[in-house]
PDB file of C-alpha atoms and ligand atoms in Angstrom:
ATOM      1  CA  UNK A   1     -89.305 -48.526 -46.167  1.00  0.00           C
ATOM      2  CA  UNK A   2     -89.425 -46.236 -48.715  1.00  0.00           C
ATOM      3  CA  UNK A   3     -88.216 -47.159 -52.322  1.00  0.00           C
ATOM      4  CA  UNK A   4     -85.863 -44.225 -51.926  1.00  0.00           C
ATOM      5  CA  UNK A   5     -83.423 -46.292 -49.897  1.00  0.00           C
ATOM      6  CA  UNK A   6     -81.384 -48.069 -52.267  1.00  0.00           C
ATOM      7  CA  UNK A   7     -80.584 -51.599 -51.400  1.00  0.00           C
ATOM      8  CA  UNK A   8     -76.554 -51.411 -50.746  1.00  0.00           C
ATOM      9  CA  UNK A   9     -74.142 -54.521 -51.884  1.00  0.00           C
ATOM     10  CA  UNK A  10     -74.818 -57.986 -50.455  1.00  0.00           C
ATOM     11  CA  UNK A  11     -78.424 -57.191 -50.079  1.00  0.00           C
ATOM     12  CA  UNK A  12     -78.567 -54.782 -46.727  1.00  0.00           C
ATOM     13  CA  UNK A  13     -81.199 -52.418 -46.155  1.00  0.00           C
ATOM     14  CA  UNK A  14     -79.063 -49.466 -45.356  1.00  0.00           C
ATOM     15  CA  UNK A  15     -75.788 -48.149 -45.975  1.00  0.00           C
ATOM     16  CA  UNK A  16     -73.452 -47.375 -43.762  1.00  0.00           C
ATOM     17  CA  UNK A  17     -73.246 -43.558 -42.524  1.00  0.00           C
ATOM     18  CA  UNK A  18     -70.482 -41.987 -44.601  1.00  0.00           C
ATOM     19  CA  UNK A  19     -69.222 -39.922 -41.700  1.00  0.00           C
ATOM     20  CA  UNK A  20     -68.540 -43.262 -39.999  1.00  0.00           C
ATOM     21  CA  UNK A  21     -65.357 -43.595 -42.337  1.00  0.00           C
ATOM     22  CA  UNK A  22     -63.776 -40.500 -41.345  1.00  0.00           C
ATOM     23  CA  UNK A  23     -64.121 -40.824 -37.802  1.00  0.00           C
ATOM     24  CA  UNK A  24     -62.663 -44.552 -38.059  1.00  0.00           C
ATOM     25  CA  UNK A  25     -59.550 -43.280 -40.046  1.00  0.00           C
ATOM     26  CA  UNK A  26     -59.145 -41.063 -36.999  1.00  0.00           C
ATOM     27  CA  UNK A  27     -58.970 -43.674 -34.804  1.00  0.00           C
ATOM     28  CA  UNK A  28     -56.997 -46.828 -35.622  1.00  0.00           C
ATOM     29  CA  UNK A  29     -55.984 -47.720 -32.745  1.00  0.00           C
ATOM     30  CA  UNK A  30     -59.439 -48.265 -31.414  1.00  0.00           C
ATOM     31  CA  UNK A  31     -60.820 -49.674 -34.884  1.00  0.00           C
ATOM     32  CA  UNK A  32     -57.884 -52.354 -35.165  1.00  0.00           C
ATOM     33  CA  UNK A  33     -58.749 -53.199 -31.438  1.00  0.00           C
ATOM     34  CA  UNK A  34     -62.445 -53.612 -31.993  1.00  0.00           C
ATOM     35  CA  UNK A  35     -62.046 -55.397 -35.011  1.00  0.00           C
ATOM     36  CA  UNK A  36     -59.715 -57.873 -33.134  1.00  0.00           C
ATOM     37  CA  UNK A  37     -62.576 -58.570 -30.782  1.00  0.00           C
ATOM     38  CA  UNK A  38     -64.814 -58.814 -33.636  1.00  0.00           C
ATOM     39  CA  UNK A  39     -62.833 -61.908 -35.321  1.00  0.00           C
ATOM     40  CA  UNK A  40     -62.605 -63.270 -32.013  1.00  0.00           C
ATOM     41  CA  UNK A  41     -66.233 -63.417 -31.358  1.00  0.00           C
ATOM     42  CA  UNK A  42     -66.865 -64.736 -34.807  1.00  0.00           C
ATOM     43  CA  UNK A  43     -64.194 -67.757 -34.054  1.00  0.00           C
ATOM     44  CA  UNK A  44     -66.097 -68.221 -30.659  1.00  0.00           C
ATOM     45  CA  UNK A  45     -69.652 -68.009 -32.136  1.00  0.00           C
ATOM     46  CA  UNK A  46     -68.662 -70.377 -34.953  1.00  0.00           C
ATOM     47  CA  UNK A  47     -67.381 -72.927 -31.976  1.00  0.00           C
ATOM     48  CA  UNK A  48     -70.682 -72.836 -30.129  1.00  0.00           C
ATOM     49  CA  UNK A  49     -72.756 -73.356 -33.279  1.00  0.00           C
ATOM     50  CA  UNK A  50     -70.505 -76.434 -33.940  1.00  0.00           C
ATOM     51  CA  UNK A  51     -70.758 -77.475 -30.537  1.00  0.00           C
ATOM     52  CA  UNK A  52     -74.817 -76.931 -30.756  1.00  0.00           C
ATOM     53  CA  UNK A  53     -75.219 -78.867 -34.087  1.00  0.00           C
ATOM     54  CA  UNK A  54     -72.415 -81.407 -33.529  1.00  0.00           C
ATOM     55  CA  UNK A  55     -75.127 -83.789 -34.852  1.00  0.00           C
ATOM     56  CA  UNK A  56     -75.463 -82.250 -38.221  1.00  0.00           C
ATOM     57  CA  UNK A  57     -72.126 -83.328 -40.256  1.00  0.00           C
ATOM     58  CA  UNK A  58     -72.908 -80.220 -43.148  1.00  0.00           C
ATOM     59  CA  UNK A  59     -72.422 -78.097 -40.471  1.00  0.00           C
ATOM     60  CA  UNK A  60     -69.309 -79.732 -38.623  1.00  0.00           C
ATOM     61  CA  UNK A  61     -67.395 -79.951 -42.045  1.00  0.00           C
ATOM     62  CA  UNK A  62     -68.172 -76.653 -43.258  1.00  0.00           C
ATOM     63  CA  UNK A  63     -67.395 -74.207 -40.193  1.00  0.00           C
ATOM     64  CA  UNK A  64     -64.501 -76.218 -38.545  1.00  0.00           C
ATOM     65  CA  UNK A  65     -62.245 -74.445 -41.257  1.00  0.00           C
ATOM     66  CA  UNK A  66     -63.861 -71.246 -40.632  1.00  0.00           C
ATOM     67  CA  UNK A  67     -63.067 -71.174 -37.266  1.00  0.00           C
ATOM     68  CA  UNK A  68     -59.540 -71.478 -38.441  1.00  0.00           C
ATOM     69  CA  UNK A  69     -60.075 -68.255 -40.850  1.00  0.00           C
ATOM     70  CA  UNK A  70     -61.391 -66.130 -38.069  1.00  0.00           C
ATOM     71  CA  UNK A  71     -58.654 -67.010 -35.582  1.00  0.00           C
ATOM     72  CA  UNK A  72     -56.411 -66.282 -38.658  1.00  0.00           C
ATOM     73  CA  UNK A  73     -57.943 -62.555 -38.835  1.00  0.00           C
ATOM     74  CA  UNK A  74     -57.663 -62.054 -35.331  1.00  0.00           C
ATOM     75  CA  UNK A  75     -54.025 -62.972 -35.162  1.00  0.00           C
ATOM     76  CA  UNK A  76     -53.491 -60.577 -38.629  1.00  0.00           C
ATOM     77  CA  UNK A  77     -54.905 -57.632 -36.809  1.00  0.00           C
ATOM     78  CA  UNK A  78     -52.807 -58.857 -33.761  1.00  0.00           C
ATOM     79  CA  UNK A  79     -49.929 -58.488 -36.155  1.00  0.00           C
ATOM     80  CA  UNK A  80     -51.025 -55.004 -37.654  1.00  0.00           C
ATOM     81  CA  UNK A  81     -51.444 -53.617 -34.192  1.00  0.00           C
ATOM     82  CA  UNK A  82     -47.902 -54.822 -33.317  1.00  0.00           C
ATOM     83  CA  UNK A  83     -46.310 -53.496 -36.696  1.00  0.00           C
ATOM     84  CA  UNK A  84     -47.785 -50.033 -35.636  1.00  0.00           C
ATOM     85  CA  UNK A  85     -46.319 -50.352 -32.039  1.00  0.00           C
ATOM     86  CA  UNK A  86     -49.484 -50.773 -30.546  1.00  0.00           C
ATOM     87  CA  UNK A  87     -51.396 -53.362 -28.206  1.00  0.00           C
ATOM     88  CA  UNK A  88     -54.433 -55.266 -28.188  1.00  0.00           C
ATOM     89  CA  UNK A  89     -55.908 -53.299 -25.097  1.00  0.00           C
ATOM     90  CA  UNK A  90     -59.336 -54.061 -23.575  1.00  0.00           C
ATOM     91  CA  UNK A  91     -62.748 -55.204 -25.114  1.00  0.00           C
ATOM     92  CA  UNK A  92     -65.510 -52.800 -24.780  1.00  0.00           C
ATOM     93  CA  UNK A  93     -69.517 -53.115 -24.942  1.00  0.00           C
ATOM     94  CA  UNK A  94     -70.477 -54.066 -28.628  1.00  0.00           C
ATOM     95  CA  UNK A  95     -73.668 -51.944 -28.803  1.00  0.00           C
ATOM     96  CA  UNK A  96     -74.523 -53.179 -32.537  1.00  0.00           C
ATOM     97  CA  UNK A  97     -74.441 -56.915 -31.286  1.00  0.00           C
ATOM     98  CA  UNK A  98     -76.903 -56.253 -28.587  1.00  0.00           C
ATOM     99  CA  UNK A  99     -79.182 -54.076 -30.683  1.00  0.00           C
ATOM    100  CA  UNK A 100     -79.056 -57.239 -33.206  1.00  0.00           C
ATOM    101  CA  UNK A 101     -79.781 -59.600 -30.630  1.00  0.00           C
ATOM    102  CA  UNK A 102     -83.043 -57.631 -29.445  1.00  0.00           C
ATOM    103  CA  UNK A 103     -84.488 -59.063 -32.550  1.00  0.00           C
ATOM    104  CA  UNK A 104     -84.061 -62.847 -31.464  1.00  0.00           C
ATOM    105  CA  UNK A 105     -87.664 -64.088 -30.473  1.00  0.00           C
ATOM    106  CA  UNK A 106     -87.933 -65.995 -26.976  1.00  0.00           C
ATOM    107  CA  UNK A 107     -89.308 -69.511 -26.591  1.00  0.00           C
ATOM    108  CA  UNK A 108     -88.765 -70.535 -29.974  1.00  0.00           C
ATOM    109  CA  UNK A 109     -88.025 -74.391 -31.141  1.00  0.00           C
ATOM    110  CA  UNK A 110     -84.258 -75.516 -31.649  1.00  0.00           C
ATOM    111  CA  UNK A 111     -84.967 -75.403 -35.587  1.00  0.00           C
ATOM    112  CA  UNK A 112     -86.158 -71.804 -35.247  1.00  0.00           C
ATOM    113  CA  UNK A 113     -83.117 -70.566 -33.233  1.00  0.00           C
ATOM    114  CA  UNK A 114     -80.881 -72.505 -35.735  1.00  0.00           C
ATOM    115  CA  UNK A 115     -82.199 -70.994 -38.757  1.00  0.00           C
ATOM    116  CA  UNK A 116     -81.885 -67.480 -36.923  1.00  0.00           C
ATOM    117  CA  UNK A 117     -78.485 -68.286 -35.685  1.00  0.00           C
ATOM    118  CA  UNK A 118     -77.012 -68.818 -39.237  1.00  0.00           C
ATOM    119  CA  UNK A 119     -79.066 -65.822 -40.537  1.00  0.00           C
ATOM    120  CA  UNK A 120     -77.582 -63.509 -37.772  1.00  0.00           C
ATOM    121  CA  UNK A 121     -74.021 -64.541 -38.530  1.00  0.00           C
ATOM    122  CA  UNK A 122     -74.870 -64.078 -42.394  1.00  0.00           C
ATOM    123  CA  UNK A 123     -75.551 -60.477 -41.476  1.00  0.00           C
ATOM    124  CA  UNK A 124     -73.076 -59.608 -39.130  1.00  0.00           C
ATOM    125  CA  UNK A 125     -70.677 -60.944 -42.232  1.00  0.00           C
ATOM    126  CA  UNK A 126     -72.219 -58.938 -44.481  1.00  0.00           C
ATOM    127  CA  UNK A 127     -72.331 -55.746 -42.620  1.00  0.00           C
ATOM    128  CA  UNK A 128     -68.865 -56.336 -41.780  1.00  0.00           C
ATOM    129  CA  UNK A 129     -67.897 -56.897 -45.341  1.00  0.00           C
ATOM    130  CA  UNK A 130     -69.744 -53.770 -46.132  1.00  0.00           C
ATOM    131  CA  UNK A 131     -67.330 -52.008 -43.441  1.00  0.00           C
ATOM    132  CA  UNK A 132     -64.030 -53.322 -44.863  1.00  0.00           C
ATOM    133  CA  UNK A 133     -64.907 -52.529 -48.181  1.00  0.00           C
ATOM    134  CA  UNK A 134     -65.621 -48.692 -47.231  1.00  0.00           C
ATOM    135  CA  UNK A 135     -62.174 -48.865 -45.190  1.00  0.00           C
ATOM    136  CA  UNK A 136     -60.427 -50.576 -47.995  1.00  0.00           C
ATOM    137  CA  UNK A 137     -61.679 -47.458 -50.441  1.00  0.00           C
ATOM    138  CA  UNK A 138     -61.660 -44.604 -48.393  1.00  0.00           C
ATOM    139  CA  UNK A 139     -58.603 -44.685 -46.240  1.00  0.00           C
ATOM    140  CA  UNK A 140     -55.492 -43.462 -47.538  1.00  0.00           C
ATOM    141  CA  UNK A 141     -52.747 -45.707 -46.635  1.00  0.00           C
ATOM    142  CA  UNK A 142     -52.306 -48.289 -49.034  1.00  0.00           C
ATOM    143  CA  UNK A 143     -51.187 -50.914 -46.862  1.00  0.00           C
ATOM    144  CA  UNK A 144     -54.217 -50.714 -44.738  1.00  0.00           C
ATOM    145  CA  UNK A 145     -56.566 -50.177 -48.007  1.00  0.00           C
ATOM    146  CA  UNK A 146     -54.812 -53.894 -48.747  1.00  0.00           C
ATOM    147  CA  UNK A 147     -55.230 -55.063 -45.439  1.00  0.00           C
ATOM    148  CA  UNK A 148     -58.790 -54.222 -45.484  1.00  0.00           C
ATOM    149  CA  UNK A 149     -59.717 -55.565 -48.717  1.00  0.00           C
ATOM    150  CA  UNK A 150     -58.789 -59.189 -47.596  1.00  0.00           C
ATOM    151  CA  UNK A 151     -60.987 -59.040 -44.866  1.00  0.00           C
ATOM    152  CA  UNK A 152     -63.427 -57.773 -47.128  1.00  0.00           C
ATOM    153  CA  UNK A 153     -63.118 -60.600 -49.604  1.00  0.00           C
ATOM    154  CA  UNK A 154     -62.934 -63.230 -46.884  1.00  0.00           C
ATOM    155  CA  UNK A 155     -66.415 -62.047 -45.000  1.00  0.00           C
ATOM    156  CA  UNK A 156     -68.293 -62.267 -48.308  1.00  0.00           C
ATOM    157  CA  UNK A 157     -67.309 -65.507 -48.629  1.00  0.00           C
ATOM    158  CA  UNK A 158     -68.611 -66.407 -44.923  1.00  0.00           C
ATOM    159  CA  UNK A 159     -71.866 -64.527 -45.616  1.00  0.00           C
ATOM    160  CA  UNK A 160     -72.464 -66.432 -48.580  1.00  0.00           C
ATOM    161  CA  UNK A 161     -71.614 -69.535 -46.652  1.00  0.00           C
ATOM    162  CA  UNK A 162     -74.325 -69.068 -44.158  1.00  0.00           C
ATOM    163  CA  UNK A 163     -77.083 -68.062 -46.144  1.00  0.00           C
ATOM    164  CA  UNK A 164     -75.914 -71.314 -48.191  1.00  0.00           C
ATOM    165  CA  UNK A 165     -76.218 -73.446 -45.298  1.00  0.00           C
ATOM    166  CA  UNK A 166     -79.376 -71.668 -43.906  1.00  0.00           C
ATOM    167  CA  UNK A 167     -81.099 -73.188 -47.366  1.00  0.00           C
ATOM    168  CA  UNK A 168     -79.171 -76.307 -47.259  1.00  0.00           C
ATOM    169  CA  UNK A 169     -81.653 -76.894 -44.052  1.00  0.00           C
ATOM    170  CA  UNK A 170     -84.501 -74.862 -44.632  1.00  0.00           C
ATOM    171  CA  UNK A 171     -86.859 -74.238 -47.711  1.00  0.00           C
ATOM    172  CA  UNK A 172     -85.558 -71.368 -49.428  1.00  0.00           C
ATOM    173  CA  UNK A 173     -88.676 -69.060 -49.050  1.00  0.00           C
ATOM    174  CA  UNK A 174     -88.735 -69.487 -45.248  1.00  0.00           C
ATOM    175  CA  UNK A 175     -84.773 -68.479 -45.185  1.00  0.00           C
ATOM    176  CA  UNK A 176     -85.464 -65.446 -47.602  1.00  0.00           C
ATOM    177  CA  UNK A 177     -88.910 -64.475 -45.341  1.00  0.00           C
ATOM    178  CA  UNK A 178     -86.699 -64.598 -42.394  1.00  0.00           C
ATOM    179  CA  UNK A 179     -83.444 -63.112 -43.736  1.00  0.00           C
ATOM    180  CA  UNK A 180     -85.492 -59.864 -44.742  1.00  0.00           C
ATOM    181  CA  UNK A 181     -86.877 -59.999 -41.039  1.00  0.00           C
ATOM    182  CA  UNK A 182     -83.246 -59.751 -40.251  1.00  0.00           C
ATOM    183  CA  UNK A 183     -82.164 -56.995 -42.520  1.00  0.00           C
ATOM    184  CA  UNK A 184     -85.323 -54.899 -41.554  1.00  0.00           C
ATOM    185  CA  UNK A 185     -84.412 -55.520 -38.097  1.00  0.00           C
ATOM    186  CA  UNK A 186     -80.898 -54.249 -38.543  1.00  0.00           C
ATOM    187  CA  UNK A 187     -82.054 -51.138 -40.530  1.00  0.00           C
ATOM    188  CA  UNK A 188     -84.760 -50.221 -37.690  1.00  0.00           C
ATOM    189  CA  UNK A 189     -82.159 -49.836 -35.228  1.00  0.00           C
ATOM    190  CA  UNK A 190     -78.928 -49.150 -37.257  1.00  0.00           C
ATOM    191  CA  UNK A 191     -79.967 -45.131 -37.494  1.00  0.00           C
ATOM    192  CA  UNK A 192     -80.280 -44.671 -34.180  1.00  0.00           C
ATOM    193  CA  UNK A 193     -76.801 -45.841 -33.066  1.00  0.00           C
ATOM    194  CA  UNK A 194     -74.182 -43.209 -32.667  1.00  0.00           C
ATOM    195  CA  UNK A 195     -71.730 -42.922 -35.391  1.00  0.00           C
ATOM    196  CA  UNK A 196     -68.599 -43.463 -33.910  1.00  0.00           C
ATOM    197  CA  UNK A 197     -65.222 -44.136 -35.195  1.00  0.00           C
ATOM    198  CA  UNK A 198     -63.847 -46.383 -32.160  1.00  0.00           C
ATOM    199  CA  UNK A 199     -66.178 -49.385 -33.475  1.00  0.00           C
ATOM    200  CA  UNK A 200     -66.168 -51.316 -36.356  1.00  0.00           C
ATOM    201  CA  UNK A 201     -69.841 -51.548 -36.175  1.00  0.00           C
TER     202      UNK A 201
HETATM  203 FE1  FE2 B   1     -63.046 -62.744 -39.996  1.00  0.00          FE
HETATM  204 FE1  FE2 B   2     -66.254 -64.182 -41.048  1.00  0.00          FE
END
């Protein structure tokens, strides 16, 4: 990648397209609905990780409270929808996750899958955090700014936790090489995704 592409916060290779937040501001119902499902997916993904790695006490202990937190986030978004006279609505296809998952190699061993799982979670948390930051800075309504600021802080902590867990189980160099792989993979498909205001990603 050219040196002209500056690194964004959280080490992401590409910043979000600046047009996204203006589109999002015009579709708050869709953004809130999509966000609610993101939180729900975060909770269910982390439950799956705990189920698959129940033999690792560090994972069980570190991630159990995060499930509660993500479910709490889901409920916070539900409350925000309700306050605005809106309802949850239906879940829509998640193109970002679909593209992200194409980077997962097939037929790797359990260890590699575990590392990838942790790094994929870290990446989704980092990208979500970046988007919440943009919403908290650029939306006009103070209440929404504060609302998204809370998520930005929480997801930044989750991003760090997933990277830390990866380093607990694997050599730092292996983790960072693989992390770079995922950052590059994301930066490879992100510019090709349609910029739309009804999706968080
Ligand atoms: Fe969350
Ligand atoms: Fe999170």
